[in-house]
Every structure is written in structure tokens, then in C-alpha cells.
Tab-separated table of C-alpha atoms in Angstrom:
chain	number	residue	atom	x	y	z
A	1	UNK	CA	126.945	83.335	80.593
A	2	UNK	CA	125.126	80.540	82.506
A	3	UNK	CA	122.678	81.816	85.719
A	4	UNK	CA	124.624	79.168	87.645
A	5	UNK	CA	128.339	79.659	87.673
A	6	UNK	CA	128.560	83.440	86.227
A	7	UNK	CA	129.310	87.114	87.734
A	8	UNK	CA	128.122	90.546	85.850
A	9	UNK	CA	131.315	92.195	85.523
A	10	UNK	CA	131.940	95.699	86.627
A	11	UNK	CA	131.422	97.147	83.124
A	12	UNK	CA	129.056	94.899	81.265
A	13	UNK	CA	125.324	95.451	80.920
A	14	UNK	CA	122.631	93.570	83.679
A	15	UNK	CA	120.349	91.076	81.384
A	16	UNK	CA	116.969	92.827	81.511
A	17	UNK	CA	114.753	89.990	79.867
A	18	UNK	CA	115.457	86.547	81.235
A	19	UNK	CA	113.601	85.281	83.407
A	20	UNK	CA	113.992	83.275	86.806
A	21	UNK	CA	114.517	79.438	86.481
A	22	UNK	CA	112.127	77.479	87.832
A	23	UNK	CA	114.243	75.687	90.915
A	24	UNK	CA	115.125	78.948	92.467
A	25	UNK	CA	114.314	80.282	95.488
A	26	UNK	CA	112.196	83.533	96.375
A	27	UNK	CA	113.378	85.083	99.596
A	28	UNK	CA	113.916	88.133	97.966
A	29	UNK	CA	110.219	88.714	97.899
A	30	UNK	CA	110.077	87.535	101.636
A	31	UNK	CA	112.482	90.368	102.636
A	32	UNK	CA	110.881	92.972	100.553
A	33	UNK	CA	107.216	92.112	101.788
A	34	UNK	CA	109.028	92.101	105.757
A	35	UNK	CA	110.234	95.906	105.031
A	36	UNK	CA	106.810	96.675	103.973
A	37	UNK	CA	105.850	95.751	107.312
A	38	UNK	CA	108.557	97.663	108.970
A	39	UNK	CA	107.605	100.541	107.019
A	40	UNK	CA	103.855	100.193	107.642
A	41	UNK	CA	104.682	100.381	111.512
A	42	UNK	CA	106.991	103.247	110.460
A	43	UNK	CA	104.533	105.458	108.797
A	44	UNK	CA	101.826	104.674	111.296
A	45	UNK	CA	103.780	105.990	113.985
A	46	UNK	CA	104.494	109.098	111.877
A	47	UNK	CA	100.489	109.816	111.049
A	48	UNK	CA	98.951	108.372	114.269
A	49	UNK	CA	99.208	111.471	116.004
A	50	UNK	CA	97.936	113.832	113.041
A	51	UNK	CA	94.776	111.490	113.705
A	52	UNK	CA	94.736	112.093	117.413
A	53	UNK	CA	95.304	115.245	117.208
A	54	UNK	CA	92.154	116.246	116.938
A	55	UNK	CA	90.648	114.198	119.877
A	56	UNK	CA	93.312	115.478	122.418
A	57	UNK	CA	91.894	118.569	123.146
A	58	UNK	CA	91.030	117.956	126.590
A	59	UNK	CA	94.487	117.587	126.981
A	60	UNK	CA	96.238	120.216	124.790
A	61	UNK	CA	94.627	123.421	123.882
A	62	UNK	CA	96.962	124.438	119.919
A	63	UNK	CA	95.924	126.272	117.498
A	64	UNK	CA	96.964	125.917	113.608
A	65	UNK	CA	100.480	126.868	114.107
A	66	UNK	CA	101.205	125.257	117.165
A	67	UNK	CA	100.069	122.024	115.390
A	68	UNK	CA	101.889	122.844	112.746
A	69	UNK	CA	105.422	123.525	114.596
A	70	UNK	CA	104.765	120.167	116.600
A	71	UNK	CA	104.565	118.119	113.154
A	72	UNK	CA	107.719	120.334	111.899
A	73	UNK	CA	109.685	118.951	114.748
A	74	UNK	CA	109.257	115.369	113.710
A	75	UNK	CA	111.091	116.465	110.155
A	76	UNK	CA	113.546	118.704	111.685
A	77	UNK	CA	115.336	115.348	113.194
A	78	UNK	CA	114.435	113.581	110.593
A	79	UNK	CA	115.309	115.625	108.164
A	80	UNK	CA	119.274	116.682	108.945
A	81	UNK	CA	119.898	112.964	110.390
A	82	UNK	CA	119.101	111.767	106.591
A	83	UNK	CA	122.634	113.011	105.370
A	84	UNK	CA	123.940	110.773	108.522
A	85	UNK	CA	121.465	108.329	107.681
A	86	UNK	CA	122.101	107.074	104.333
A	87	UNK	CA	126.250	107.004	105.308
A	88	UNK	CA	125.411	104.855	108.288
A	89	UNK	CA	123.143	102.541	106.258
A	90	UNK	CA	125.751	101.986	103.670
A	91	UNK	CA	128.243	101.320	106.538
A	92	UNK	CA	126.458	98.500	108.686
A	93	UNK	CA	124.107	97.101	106.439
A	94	UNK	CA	120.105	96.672	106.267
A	95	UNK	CA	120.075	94.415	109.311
A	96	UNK	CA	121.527	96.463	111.946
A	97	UNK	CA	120.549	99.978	110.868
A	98	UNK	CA	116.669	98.800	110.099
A	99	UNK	CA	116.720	97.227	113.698
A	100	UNK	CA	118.239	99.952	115.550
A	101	UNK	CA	115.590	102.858	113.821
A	102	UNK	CA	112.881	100.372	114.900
A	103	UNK	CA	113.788	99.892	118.832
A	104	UNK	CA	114.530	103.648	118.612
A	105	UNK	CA	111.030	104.959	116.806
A	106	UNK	CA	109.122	102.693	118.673
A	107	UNK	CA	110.375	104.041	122.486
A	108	UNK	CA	109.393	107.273	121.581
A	109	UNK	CA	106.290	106.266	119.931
A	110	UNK	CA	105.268	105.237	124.051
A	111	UNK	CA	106.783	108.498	125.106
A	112	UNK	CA	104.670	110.262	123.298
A	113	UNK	CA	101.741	109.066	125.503
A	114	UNK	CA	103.042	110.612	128.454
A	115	UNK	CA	103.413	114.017	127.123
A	116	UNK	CA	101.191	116.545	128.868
A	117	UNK	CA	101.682	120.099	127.241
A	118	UNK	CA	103.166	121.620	123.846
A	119	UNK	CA	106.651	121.202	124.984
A	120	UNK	CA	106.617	117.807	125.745
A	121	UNK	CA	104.815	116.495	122.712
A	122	UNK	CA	107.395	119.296	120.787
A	123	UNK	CA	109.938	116.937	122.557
A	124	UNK	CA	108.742	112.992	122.208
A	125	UNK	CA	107.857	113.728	118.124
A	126	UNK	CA	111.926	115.420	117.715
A	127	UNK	CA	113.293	112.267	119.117
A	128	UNK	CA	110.744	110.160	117.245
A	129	UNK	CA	112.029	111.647	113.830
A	130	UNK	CA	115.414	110.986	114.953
A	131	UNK	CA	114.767	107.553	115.086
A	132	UNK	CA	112.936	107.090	111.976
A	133	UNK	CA	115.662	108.541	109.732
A	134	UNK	CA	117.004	105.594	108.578
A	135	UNK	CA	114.441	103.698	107.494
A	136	UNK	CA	113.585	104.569	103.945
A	137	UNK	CA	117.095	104.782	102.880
A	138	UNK	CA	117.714	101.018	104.690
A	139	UNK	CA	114.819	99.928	102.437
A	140	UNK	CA	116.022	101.077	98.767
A	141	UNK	CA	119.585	99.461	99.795
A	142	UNK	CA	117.684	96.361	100.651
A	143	UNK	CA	116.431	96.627	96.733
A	144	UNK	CA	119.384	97.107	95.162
A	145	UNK	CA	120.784	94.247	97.288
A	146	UNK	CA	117.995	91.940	96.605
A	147	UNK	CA	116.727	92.747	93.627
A	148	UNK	CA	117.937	92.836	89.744
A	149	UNK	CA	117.002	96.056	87.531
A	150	UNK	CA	113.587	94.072	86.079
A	151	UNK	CA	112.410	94.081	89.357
A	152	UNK	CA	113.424	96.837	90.820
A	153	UNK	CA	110.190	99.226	90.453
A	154	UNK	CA	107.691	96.704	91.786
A	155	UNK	CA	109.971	95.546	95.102
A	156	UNK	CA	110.251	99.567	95.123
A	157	UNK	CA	106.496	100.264	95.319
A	158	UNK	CA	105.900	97.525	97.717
A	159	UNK	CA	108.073	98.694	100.321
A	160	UNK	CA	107.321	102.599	99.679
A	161	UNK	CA	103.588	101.817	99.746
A	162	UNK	CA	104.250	100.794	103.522
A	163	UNK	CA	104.252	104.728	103.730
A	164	UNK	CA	100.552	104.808	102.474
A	165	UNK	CA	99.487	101.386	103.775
A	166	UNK	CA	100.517	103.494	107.348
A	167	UNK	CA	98.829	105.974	107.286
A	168	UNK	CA	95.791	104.448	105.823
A	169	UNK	CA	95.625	101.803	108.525
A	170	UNK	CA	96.016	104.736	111.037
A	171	UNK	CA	93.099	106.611	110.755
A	172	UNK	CA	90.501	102.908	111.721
A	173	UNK	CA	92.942	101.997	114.681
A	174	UNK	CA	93.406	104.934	115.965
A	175	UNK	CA	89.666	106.066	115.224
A	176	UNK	CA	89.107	102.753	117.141
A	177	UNK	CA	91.364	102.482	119.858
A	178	UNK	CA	90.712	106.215	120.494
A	179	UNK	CA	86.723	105.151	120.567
A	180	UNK	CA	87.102	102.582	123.235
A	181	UNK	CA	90.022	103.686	125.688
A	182	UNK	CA	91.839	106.811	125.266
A	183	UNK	CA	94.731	108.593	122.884
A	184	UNK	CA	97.298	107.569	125.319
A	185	UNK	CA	97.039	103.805	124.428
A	186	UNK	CA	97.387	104.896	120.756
A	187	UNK	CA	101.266	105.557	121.047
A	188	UNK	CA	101.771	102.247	123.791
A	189	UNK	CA	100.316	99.678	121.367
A	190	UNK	CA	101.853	100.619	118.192
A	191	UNK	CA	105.540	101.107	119.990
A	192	UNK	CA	104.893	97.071	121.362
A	193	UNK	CA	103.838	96.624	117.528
A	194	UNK	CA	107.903	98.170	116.605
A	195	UNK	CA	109.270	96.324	118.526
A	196	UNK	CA	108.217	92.805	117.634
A	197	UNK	CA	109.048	93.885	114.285
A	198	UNK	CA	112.830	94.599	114.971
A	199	UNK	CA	112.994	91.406	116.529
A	200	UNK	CA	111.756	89.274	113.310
A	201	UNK	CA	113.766	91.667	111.262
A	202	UNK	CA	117.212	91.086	112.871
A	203	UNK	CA	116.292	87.628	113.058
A	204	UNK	CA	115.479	86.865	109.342
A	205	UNK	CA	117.498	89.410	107.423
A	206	UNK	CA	120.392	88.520	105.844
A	207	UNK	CA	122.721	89.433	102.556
A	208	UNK	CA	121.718	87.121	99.709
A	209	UNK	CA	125.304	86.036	99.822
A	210	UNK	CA	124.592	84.601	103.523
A	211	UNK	CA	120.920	84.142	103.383
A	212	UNK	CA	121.026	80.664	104.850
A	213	UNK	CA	117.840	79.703	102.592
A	214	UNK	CA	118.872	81.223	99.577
A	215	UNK	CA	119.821	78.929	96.959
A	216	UNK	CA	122.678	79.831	94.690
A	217	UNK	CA	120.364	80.236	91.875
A	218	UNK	CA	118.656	82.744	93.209
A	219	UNK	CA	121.837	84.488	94.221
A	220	UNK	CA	122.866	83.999	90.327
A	221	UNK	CA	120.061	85.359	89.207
A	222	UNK	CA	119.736	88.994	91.534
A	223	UNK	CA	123.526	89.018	90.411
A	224	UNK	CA	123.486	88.726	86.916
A	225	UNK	CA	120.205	91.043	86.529
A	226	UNK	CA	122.078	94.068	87.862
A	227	UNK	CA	121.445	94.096	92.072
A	228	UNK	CA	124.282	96.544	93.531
A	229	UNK	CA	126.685	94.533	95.248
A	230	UNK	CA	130.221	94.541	96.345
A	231	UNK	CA	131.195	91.809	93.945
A	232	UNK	CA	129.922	93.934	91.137
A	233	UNK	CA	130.874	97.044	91.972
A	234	UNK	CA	133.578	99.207	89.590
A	235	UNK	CA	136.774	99.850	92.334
A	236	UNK	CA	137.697	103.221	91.172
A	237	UNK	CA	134.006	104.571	91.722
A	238	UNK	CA	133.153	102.689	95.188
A	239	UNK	CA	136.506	104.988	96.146
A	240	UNK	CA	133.832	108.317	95.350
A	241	UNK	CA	133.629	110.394	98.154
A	242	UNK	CA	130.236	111.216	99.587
A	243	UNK	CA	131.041	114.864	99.491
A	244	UNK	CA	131.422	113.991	95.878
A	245	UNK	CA	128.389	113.505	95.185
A	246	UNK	CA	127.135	116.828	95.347
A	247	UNK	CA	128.942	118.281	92.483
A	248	UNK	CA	126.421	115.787	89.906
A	249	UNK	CA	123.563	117.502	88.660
A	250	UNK	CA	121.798	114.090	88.702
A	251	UNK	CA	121.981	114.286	92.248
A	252	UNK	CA	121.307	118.238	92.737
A	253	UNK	CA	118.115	117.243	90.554
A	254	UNK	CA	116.924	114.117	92.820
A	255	UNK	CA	117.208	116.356	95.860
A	256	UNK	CA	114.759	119.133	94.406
A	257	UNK	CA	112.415	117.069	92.550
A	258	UNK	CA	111.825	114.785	95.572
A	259	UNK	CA	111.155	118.275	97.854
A	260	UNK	CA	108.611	118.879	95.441
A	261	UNK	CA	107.127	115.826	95.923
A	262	UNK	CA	106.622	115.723	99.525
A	263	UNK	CA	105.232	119.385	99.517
A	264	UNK	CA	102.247	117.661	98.411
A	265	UNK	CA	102.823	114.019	100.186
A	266	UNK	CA	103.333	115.703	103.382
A	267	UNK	CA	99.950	117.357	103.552
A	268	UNK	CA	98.383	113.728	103.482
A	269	UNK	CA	100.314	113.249	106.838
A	270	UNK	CA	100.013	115.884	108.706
A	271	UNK	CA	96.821	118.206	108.320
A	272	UNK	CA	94.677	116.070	105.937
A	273	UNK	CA	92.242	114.228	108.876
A	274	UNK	CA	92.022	117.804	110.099
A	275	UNK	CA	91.000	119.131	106.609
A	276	UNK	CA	88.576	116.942	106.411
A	277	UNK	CA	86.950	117.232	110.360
A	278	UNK	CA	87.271	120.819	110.092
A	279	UNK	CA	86.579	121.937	106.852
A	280	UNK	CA	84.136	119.378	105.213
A	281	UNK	CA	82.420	118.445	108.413
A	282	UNK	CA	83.712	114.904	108.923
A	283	UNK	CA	82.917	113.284	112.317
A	284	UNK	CA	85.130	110.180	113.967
A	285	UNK	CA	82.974	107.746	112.112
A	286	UNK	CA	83.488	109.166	108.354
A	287	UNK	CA	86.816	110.233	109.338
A	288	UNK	CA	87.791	106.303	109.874
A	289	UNK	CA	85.930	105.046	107.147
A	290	UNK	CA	86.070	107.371	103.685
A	291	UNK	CA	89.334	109.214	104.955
A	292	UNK	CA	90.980	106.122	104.076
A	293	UNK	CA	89.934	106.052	100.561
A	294	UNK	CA	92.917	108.505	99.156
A	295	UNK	CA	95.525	106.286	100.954
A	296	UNK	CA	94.097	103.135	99.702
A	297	UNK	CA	93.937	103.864	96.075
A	298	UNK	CA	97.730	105.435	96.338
A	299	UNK	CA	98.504	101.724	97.559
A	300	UNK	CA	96.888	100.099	94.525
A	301	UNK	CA	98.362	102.704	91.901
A	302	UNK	CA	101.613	102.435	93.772
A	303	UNK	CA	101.926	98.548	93.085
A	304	UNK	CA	100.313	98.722	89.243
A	305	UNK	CA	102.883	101.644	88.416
A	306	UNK	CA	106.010	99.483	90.261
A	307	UNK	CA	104.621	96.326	87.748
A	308	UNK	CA	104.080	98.138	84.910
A	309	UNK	CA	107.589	100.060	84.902
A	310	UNK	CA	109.098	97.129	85.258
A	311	UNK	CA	107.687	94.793	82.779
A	312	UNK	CA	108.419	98.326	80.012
A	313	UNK	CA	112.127	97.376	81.105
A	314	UNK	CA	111.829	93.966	80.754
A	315	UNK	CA	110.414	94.407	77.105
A	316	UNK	CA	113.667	96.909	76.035
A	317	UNK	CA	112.576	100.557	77.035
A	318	UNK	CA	115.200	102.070	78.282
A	319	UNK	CA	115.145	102.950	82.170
A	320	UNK	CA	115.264	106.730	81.619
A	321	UNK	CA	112.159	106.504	79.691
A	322	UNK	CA	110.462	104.843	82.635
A	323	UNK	CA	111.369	106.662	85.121
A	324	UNK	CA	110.853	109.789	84.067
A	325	UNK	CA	107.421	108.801	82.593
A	326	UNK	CA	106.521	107.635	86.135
A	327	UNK	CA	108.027	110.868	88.030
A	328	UNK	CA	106.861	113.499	85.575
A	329	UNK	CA	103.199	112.119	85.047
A	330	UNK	CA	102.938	111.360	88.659
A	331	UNK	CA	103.469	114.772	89.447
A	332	UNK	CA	101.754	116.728	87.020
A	333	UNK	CA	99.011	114.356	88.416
A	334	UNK	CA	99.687	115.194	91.754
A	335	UNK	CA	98.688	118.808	91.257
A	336	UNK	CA	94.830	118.510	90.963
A	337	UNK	CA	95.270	118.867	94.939
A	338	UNK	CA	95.208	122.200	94.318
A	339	UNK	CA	91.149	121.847	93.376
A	340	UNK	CA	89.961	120.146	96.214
A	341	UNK	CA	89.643	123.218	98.320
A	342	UNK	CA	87.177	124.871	95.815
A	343	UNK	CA	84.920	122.208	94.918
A	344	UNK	CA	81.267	122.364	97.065
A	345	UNK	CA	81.198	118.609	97.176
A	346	UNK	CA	83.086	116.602	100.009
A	347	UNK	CA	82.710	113.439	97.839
A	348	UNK	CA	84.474	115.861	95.152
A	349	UNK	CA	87.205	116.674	97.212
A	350	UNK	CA	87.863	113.111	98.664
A	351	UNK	CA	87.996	112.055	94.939
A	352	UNK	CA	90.677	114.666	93.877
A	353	UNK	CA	92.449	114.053	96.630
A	354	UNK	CA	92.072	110.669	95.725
A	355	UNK	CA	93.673	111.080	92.296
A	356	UNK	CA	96.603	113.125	93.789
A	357	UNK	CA	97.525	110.882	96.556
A	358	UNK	CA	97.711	108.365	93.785
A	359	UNK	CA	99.469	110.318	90.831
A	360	UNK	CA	102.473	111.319	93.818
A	361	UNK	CA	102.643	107.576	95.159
A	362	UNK	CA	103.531	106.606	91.460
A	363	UNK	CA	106.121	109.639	91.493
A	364	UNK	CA	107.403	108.085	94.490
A	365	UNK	CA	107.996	104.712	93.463
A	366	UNK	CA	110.050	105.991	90.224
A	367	UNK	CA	111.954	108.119	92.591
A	368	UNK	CA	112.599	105.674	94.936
A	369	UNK	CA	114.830	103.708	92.343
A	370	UNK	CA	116.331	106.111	91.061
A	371	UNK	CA	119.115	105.772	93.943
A	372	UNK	CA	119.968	101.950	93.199
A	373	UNK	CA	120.090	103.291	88.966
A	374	UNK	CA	122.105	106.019	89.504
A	375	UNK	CA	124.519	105.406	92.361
A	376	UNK	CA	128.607	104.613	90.916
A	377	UNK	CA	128.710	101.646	93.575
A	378	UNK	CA	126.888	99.726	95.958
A	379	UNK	CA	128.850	101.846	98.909
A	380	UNK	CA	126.880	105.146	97.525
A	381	UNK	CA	123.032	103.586	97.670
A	382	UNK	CA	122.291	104.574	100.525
A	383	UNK	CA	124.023	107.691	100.739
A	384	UNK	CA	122.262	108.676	98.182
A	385	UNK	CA	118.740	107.653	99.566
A	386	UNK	CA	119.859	109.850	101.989
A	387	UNK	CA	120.731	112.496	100.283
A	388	UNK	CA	117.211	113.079	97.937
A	389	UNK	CA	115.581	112.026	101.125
A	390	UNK	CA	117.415	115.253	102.856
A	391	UNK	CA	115.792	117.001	100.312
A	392	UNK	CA	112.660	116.016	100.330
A	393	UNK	CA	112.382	116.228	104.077
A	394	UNK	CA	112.722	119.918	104.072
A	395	UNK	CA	109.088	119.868	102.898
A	396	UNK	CA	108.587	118.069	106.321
A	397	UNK	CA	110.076	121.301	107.909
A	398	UNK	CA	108.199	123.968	105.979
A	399	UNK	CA	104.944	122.404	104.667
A	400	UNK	CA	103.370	121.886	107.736
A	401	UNK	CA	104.322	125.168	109.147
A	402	UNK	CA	102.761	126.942	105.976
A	403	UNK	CA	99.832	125.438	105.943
A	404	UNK	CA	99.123	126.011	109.558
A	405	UNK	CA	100.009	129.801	108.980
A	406	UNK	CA	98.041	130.462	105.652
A	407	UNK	CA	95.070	128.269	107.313
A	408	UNK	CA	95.224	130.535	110.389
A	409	UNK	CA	95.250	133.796	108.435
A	410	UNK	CA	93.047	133.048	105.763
A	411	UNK	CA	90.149	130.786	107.171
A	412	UNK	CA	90.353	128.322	104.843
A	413	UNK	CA	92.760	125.324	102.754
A	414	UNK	CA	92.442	127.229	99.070
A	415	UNK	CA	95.760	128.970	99.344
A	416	UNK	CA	98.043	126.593	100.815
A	417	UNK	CA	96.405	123.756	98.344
A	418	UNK	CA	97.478	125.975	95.571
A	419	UNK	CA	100.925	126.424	96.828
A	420	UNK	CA	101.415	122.425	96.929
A	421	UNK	CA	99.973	122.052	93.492
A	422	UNK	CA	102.122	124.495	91.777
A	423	UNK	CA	104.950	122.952	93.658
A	424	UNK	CA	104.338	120.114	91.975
A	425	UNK	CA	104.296	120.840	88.639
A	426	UNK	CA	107.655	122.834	89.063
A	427	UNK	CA	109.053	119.003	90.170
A	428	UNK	CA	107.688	117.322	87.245
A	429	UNK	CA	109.785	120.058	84.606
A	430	UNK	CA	112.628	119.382	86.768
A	431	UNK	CA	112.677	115.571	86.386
A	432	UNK	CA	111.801	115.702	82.377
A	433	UNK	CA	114.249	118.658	81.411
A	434	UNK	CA	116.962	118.870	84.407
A	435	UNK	CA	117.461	115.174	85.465
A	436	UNK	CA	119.338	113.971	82.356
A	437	UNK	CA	119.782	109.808	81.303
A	438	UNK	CA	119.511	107.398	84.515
A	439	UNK	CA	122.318	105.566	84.760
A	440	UNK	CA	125.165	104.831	87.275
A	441	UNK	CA	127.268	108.186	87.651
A	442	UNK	CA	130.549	108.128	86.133
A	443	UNK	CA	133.303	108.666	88.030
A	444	UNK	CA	136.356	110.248	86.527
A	445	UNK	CA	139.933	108.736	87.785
A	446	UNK	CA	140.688	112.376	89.913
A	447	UNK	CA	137.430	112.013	91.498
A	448	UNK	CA	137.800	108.569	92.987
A	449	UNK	CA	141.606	109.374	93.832
């Protein structure tokens, strides 16, 4: 099978160790690097007001749980349009749904600035999550469009650390722009910044079959090394019904697993800059500067653990092994959050915090592909982004909220920070003994009939 004149049958095996000719093209990485972007802008939207927050109290007078309801409201849209979401991803394609979440998130990013009581910021951050529902699942179809199996971890971990890369970059501009002019021009510049972006990104995105600077090497090679396409895909399983996919306990598994994860993600964008203004004394200047440190290694780890996974597959491990190394370690990792609250150092805390943020962001990138390894046919990638993304999201809904309760009743971050750690280690078992073998689902004749 030659990389120039050659398509991966349905049923036959990607080539995991050969490598790209010289004379071919590289657009795939320029797509993957522009979602990064989107999904920076995307994230920093989400966290910029969990760093305002705390400087709007002329304006808004909330305790712990009102705080905590207003974040909720930003997962409650996002959350239940995911199942929505990852259908109408996999029915228009990358270009239009990624442009139509930006214009979307970025309006109500503005809006936000003109809110002026509970209700109305309750209001502007619903709509904002409504917006931003499509946007992870967009991104993992982009990768299994783009990219072949031996690459799939590292383009994974470069768009998903757009997540961290957000809300890192959040806490100096808005520390800054909040220093100079007001919270208000927080939510007006970075909607302008969203909507530039949807611009370039409807403008340059394309399939690789119609990228008009894609050379048919390059299109050879994404083919042939496993990418999820239309061409490849088996017909009796792109026939699976979405409802379908509920009755796989590969799927049941992804959706738990990845709620565990973002019990303890979540806290990093929602109540950390308050954690560490309220309970280790942090003023705007530390806040901007070492409150940037946990996101910052999570980027770093995030990219190593997306190279590293996939240079294991290029070498002959198999991909369950990966993943599940990835997920499970990053996991049990993730759960020295639940030490931070004791420790008597702030330095100490910033540095466990440090190692969870990063242990979780190399969960994340392992879970991340698991939709593009697991999914029967390109038509179910983004449903099923959609679906573990569901999942996750209900975190979103109930994280916040418990964390603003138990802070409120107990004085202090020890209990919920033992909730989220415990969480996680009850997501790591579920990924090493519940998951089972990554690999696309099968799809018996009945089902697909």
C-alpha cells in the first residue's frame, strides 16, 4: 500500500509506525494550533469572571452560594446542550458549528458587562454556556478528521490545553485590565477577541479532502494512519443510532470517569482565585502573578503527556495501554488536591495544586481521544464528545454549588477539597477496571438496522 494512491479499508488496521514523507504538507498542525486559539478565547471567557468576581463588589453584594449558583448556571446550558451538541457537530461539520459557538459565546461575553444585579449576571453566564457547548466536541472531530492514530494524543493535548492556556492567561489580563479601567471592559474586549477568531476560523477551515493547500500526500497520509472519515468508515456501523450508544458500557464508562474528572478541573475555574484571595491572603498582584503557576505547568504536562502517548503507539503499545495509563495515573494524581487545604504554607498549597492541575490535564488529554478510538464511524465522533462531555458537565452543575455550600457552613476549603480528591480516585478505578479495550465499538447487524 503506497501513501500516494491507497485508501485504509473499512476493516483493515491504520499503520501506526510510518512516518510522513518529506514533500507533504502540514496544515493539519495549522488547524489544530487555530482551535487552540479558539479554545483559549473559549476558556477565557469561561474563567474571566471567576477572576472578577472578586473585584465586583461594589457592584454585586453574593455570598458563597450565590457565587456558586451564578457559575452553576454557565454548566446548566452547557451542560444539557452537549447531548445536542455533539449531534449537531457531526451534522454540519467543524467549520460551521466552531463559528457559530464563537459569534454566539462571544455576544454574551459583552452582555455580561452590562449586568447589574444577581439575576442578570444569573442570565448573561446561562446564555454564555449555551453558546459554548459546542466547542470541545467540534475540536476532537477536527482530530479525528485531521489527524492519524500516531498523532492523535499530541493534536489532542494541544487543543485541550487551550482550556488551561485560558484560564491561565485570564487571571494577568483581567488582573490588568481590571487595574487600569474597570470589570466591565473585561467581558467587551475578550467578546471583540471571539469574534475575530470566528472570522479566521470560517475563513481557513476546511476538510482535508477540500483543504485548498493540502497536498494529496498529506491527505494520504491522515488517511492511511487511521483519521475518521467518511471514506473509511464501516456502512453498517455509521447506520448506529445515537440512542444506541448508550447501551455500551464503553460509553456508560467515558461519561462517569470524565464527571470525575471535572469534579476536580472545575474547582480550578470557578472558586480557585477566590481560594487563594480569601483563604491564603493573596492580593491582585500575587493573584496575577503565582496564581498562574498551576495552569501553566498543566499546559506543559498536557503537551509532554499528548507526545509521549503517542510516540508509545508509534513504537507498538497498544492504545488501551496508553490510554488508560494516561487517565488512571492522571487521576490518582489529581487527588493530592485534597492536601492543599491543610498544609500551613501558601507556597505548599500552590505547589499541590500545582501537581493536581497537572496530573488531571494529562487525564484529560487521554480522555479526550478516547472519542475518535472508540466511536463505530466518523458520524458518531462527535456525538460521542458530546456525550462524555454531558457527563462531565454535571460536575459544572454540582461542584460549584458544593463548594460554595460546604465553604459557607464550614469556614474553610478542607471538606470540599476532600470531596474532589476522593472523587477522583473513584474515576481512575473506573477507567482501569470498568472501561474495557479501546477500540472502535462493534456494531452488531440488528443494531445498525
Amino acid at each position: 500500500m503506497t501513501v500516494q494512491d491507497s485508501r485504509l479499508a473499512p476493516n483493515s488496521s491504520p499503520d501506526l509506525s510510518s512516518k510522513a514523507p518529506r514533500t507533504m504538507t502540514r496544515k493539519r498542525w495549522v488547524i489544530i494550533w487555530l482551535a487552540f486559539v479558539g479554545l483559549s478565547i473559549n476558556y477565557l471567557d469561561r474563567s474571566s469572571l471567576s477572576v472578577a468576581l472578586p473585584f465586583m463588589g461594589k457592584d454585586f453584594e453574593l455570598s458563597a452560594t450565590q457565587q456558586g449558583l451564578i457559575f452553576a448556571a454557565f454548566f446548566w446550558a452547557y451542560d444539557f446542550c452537549q447531548l445536542a451538541a455533539g449531534w449537531y457537530v457531526d451534522k454540519v461539520g467543524p467549520r460551521k458549528s466552531f463559528t457559530l459557538a464563537a459569534v454566539w459565546w462571544s455576544v454574551f461575553t459583552m452582555v455580561t458587562a452590562f449586568a447589574q444585579n444577581f439575576w442578570s449576571l444569573f442570565a448573561a453566564r446561562f446564555l454564555l454556556g449555551v453558546g459554548e457547548s459546542p466547542a470541545p466536541s467540534t475540536a476532537a472531530k477536527v482530530v479525528a478528521t485531521w489527524f492519524p492514530v500516531r498523532e492523535r494524543a499530541f493534536a489532542t493535548s494541544i487543543w485541550d490545553s487551550g482550556s488551561r492556556v485560558g484560564a491561565v492567561i485570564a487571571l494577568p489580563i483581567v488582573t490588568l485590565i481590571v487595574a487600569f479601567t474597570s470589570w466591565h471592559a473585561v467581558f467587551i474586549i475578550i467578546g471583540v477577541a471571539g469574534l475575530i477568531w470566528a472570522v479566521v476560523w470560517w475563513k481557513m477551515y476546511r476538510s482535508p479532502e477540500d483543504h485548498p493547500t493540502a497536498n494529496d500526500e498529506e491527505r494520504a497520509y491522515i488517511r492511511e494512519g487511521g483519521a475518521r472519515s467518511a471514506a473509511n468508515d464501516d456502512a453498517d456501523a455509521a447506520k448506529l443510532p445515537w440512542r444506541s450508544l448508550f447501551k455500551y458500557r464503553t460509553i456508560l464508562s467515558m461519561m462517569f470517569g470524565f464527571f470525575c474528572l471535572n469534579s476536580a478541573i472545575y474547582f480550578f475555574i470557578t472558586f480557585f482565585p477566590s481560594y487563594l484571595v480569601k483563604e491564603r491572603g493573596f492580593d491582585l498582584l500575587k493573584l496575577g502573578l503565582f496564581g498562574a503557576i498551576p495552569g501553566i505547568c498543566a499546559v506543559a504536562f498536557g503537551w509532554l503527556a499528548g507526545y509521549v502517548a503517542d510516540r508509545a503507539v508509534q513504537r507498538g503499545v497498544s492504545v488501551t495501554r496508553v490510554r488508560k495509563t494516561a487517565i488512571a495515573g492522571g487521576l490518582i494524581g489529581g487527588s493530592v488536591i485534597m492536601f492543599a487545604a491543610v498544609v500551613p504554607e501558601a507556597w505548599m498549597a500552590l505547589a499541590l495544586l500545582s501537581v493536581a492541575y497537572s496530573s488531571l490535564t494529562v487525564a484529560a488529554t487521554g480522555i479526550w481521544s478516547l472519542p475518535a478510538d472508540v466511536a463505530p464511524s466518523s458520524r458518531h465522533v462527535g456525538s460521542i464528545g458530546g456525550l462524555q462531555n454531558f457527563a462531565s458537565n454535571l460536575a459544572g452543575i454540582f461542584t460549584p454549588v458544593l463548594i460554595g455550600v460546604l465553604v459557607d457552613q464550614t469556614g474553610s476549603y478542607v471538606a470540599p477539597l476532600a470531596v474532589i480528591g476522593l472523587v477522583s480516585l473513584a474515576g481512575a478505578a473506573n477507567y482501569l477496571f470498568v472501561l474495557g479495550k479501546v477500540e472502535p465499538l462493534k456494531v452488531p447487524a440488528s443494531a445498525a438496522a
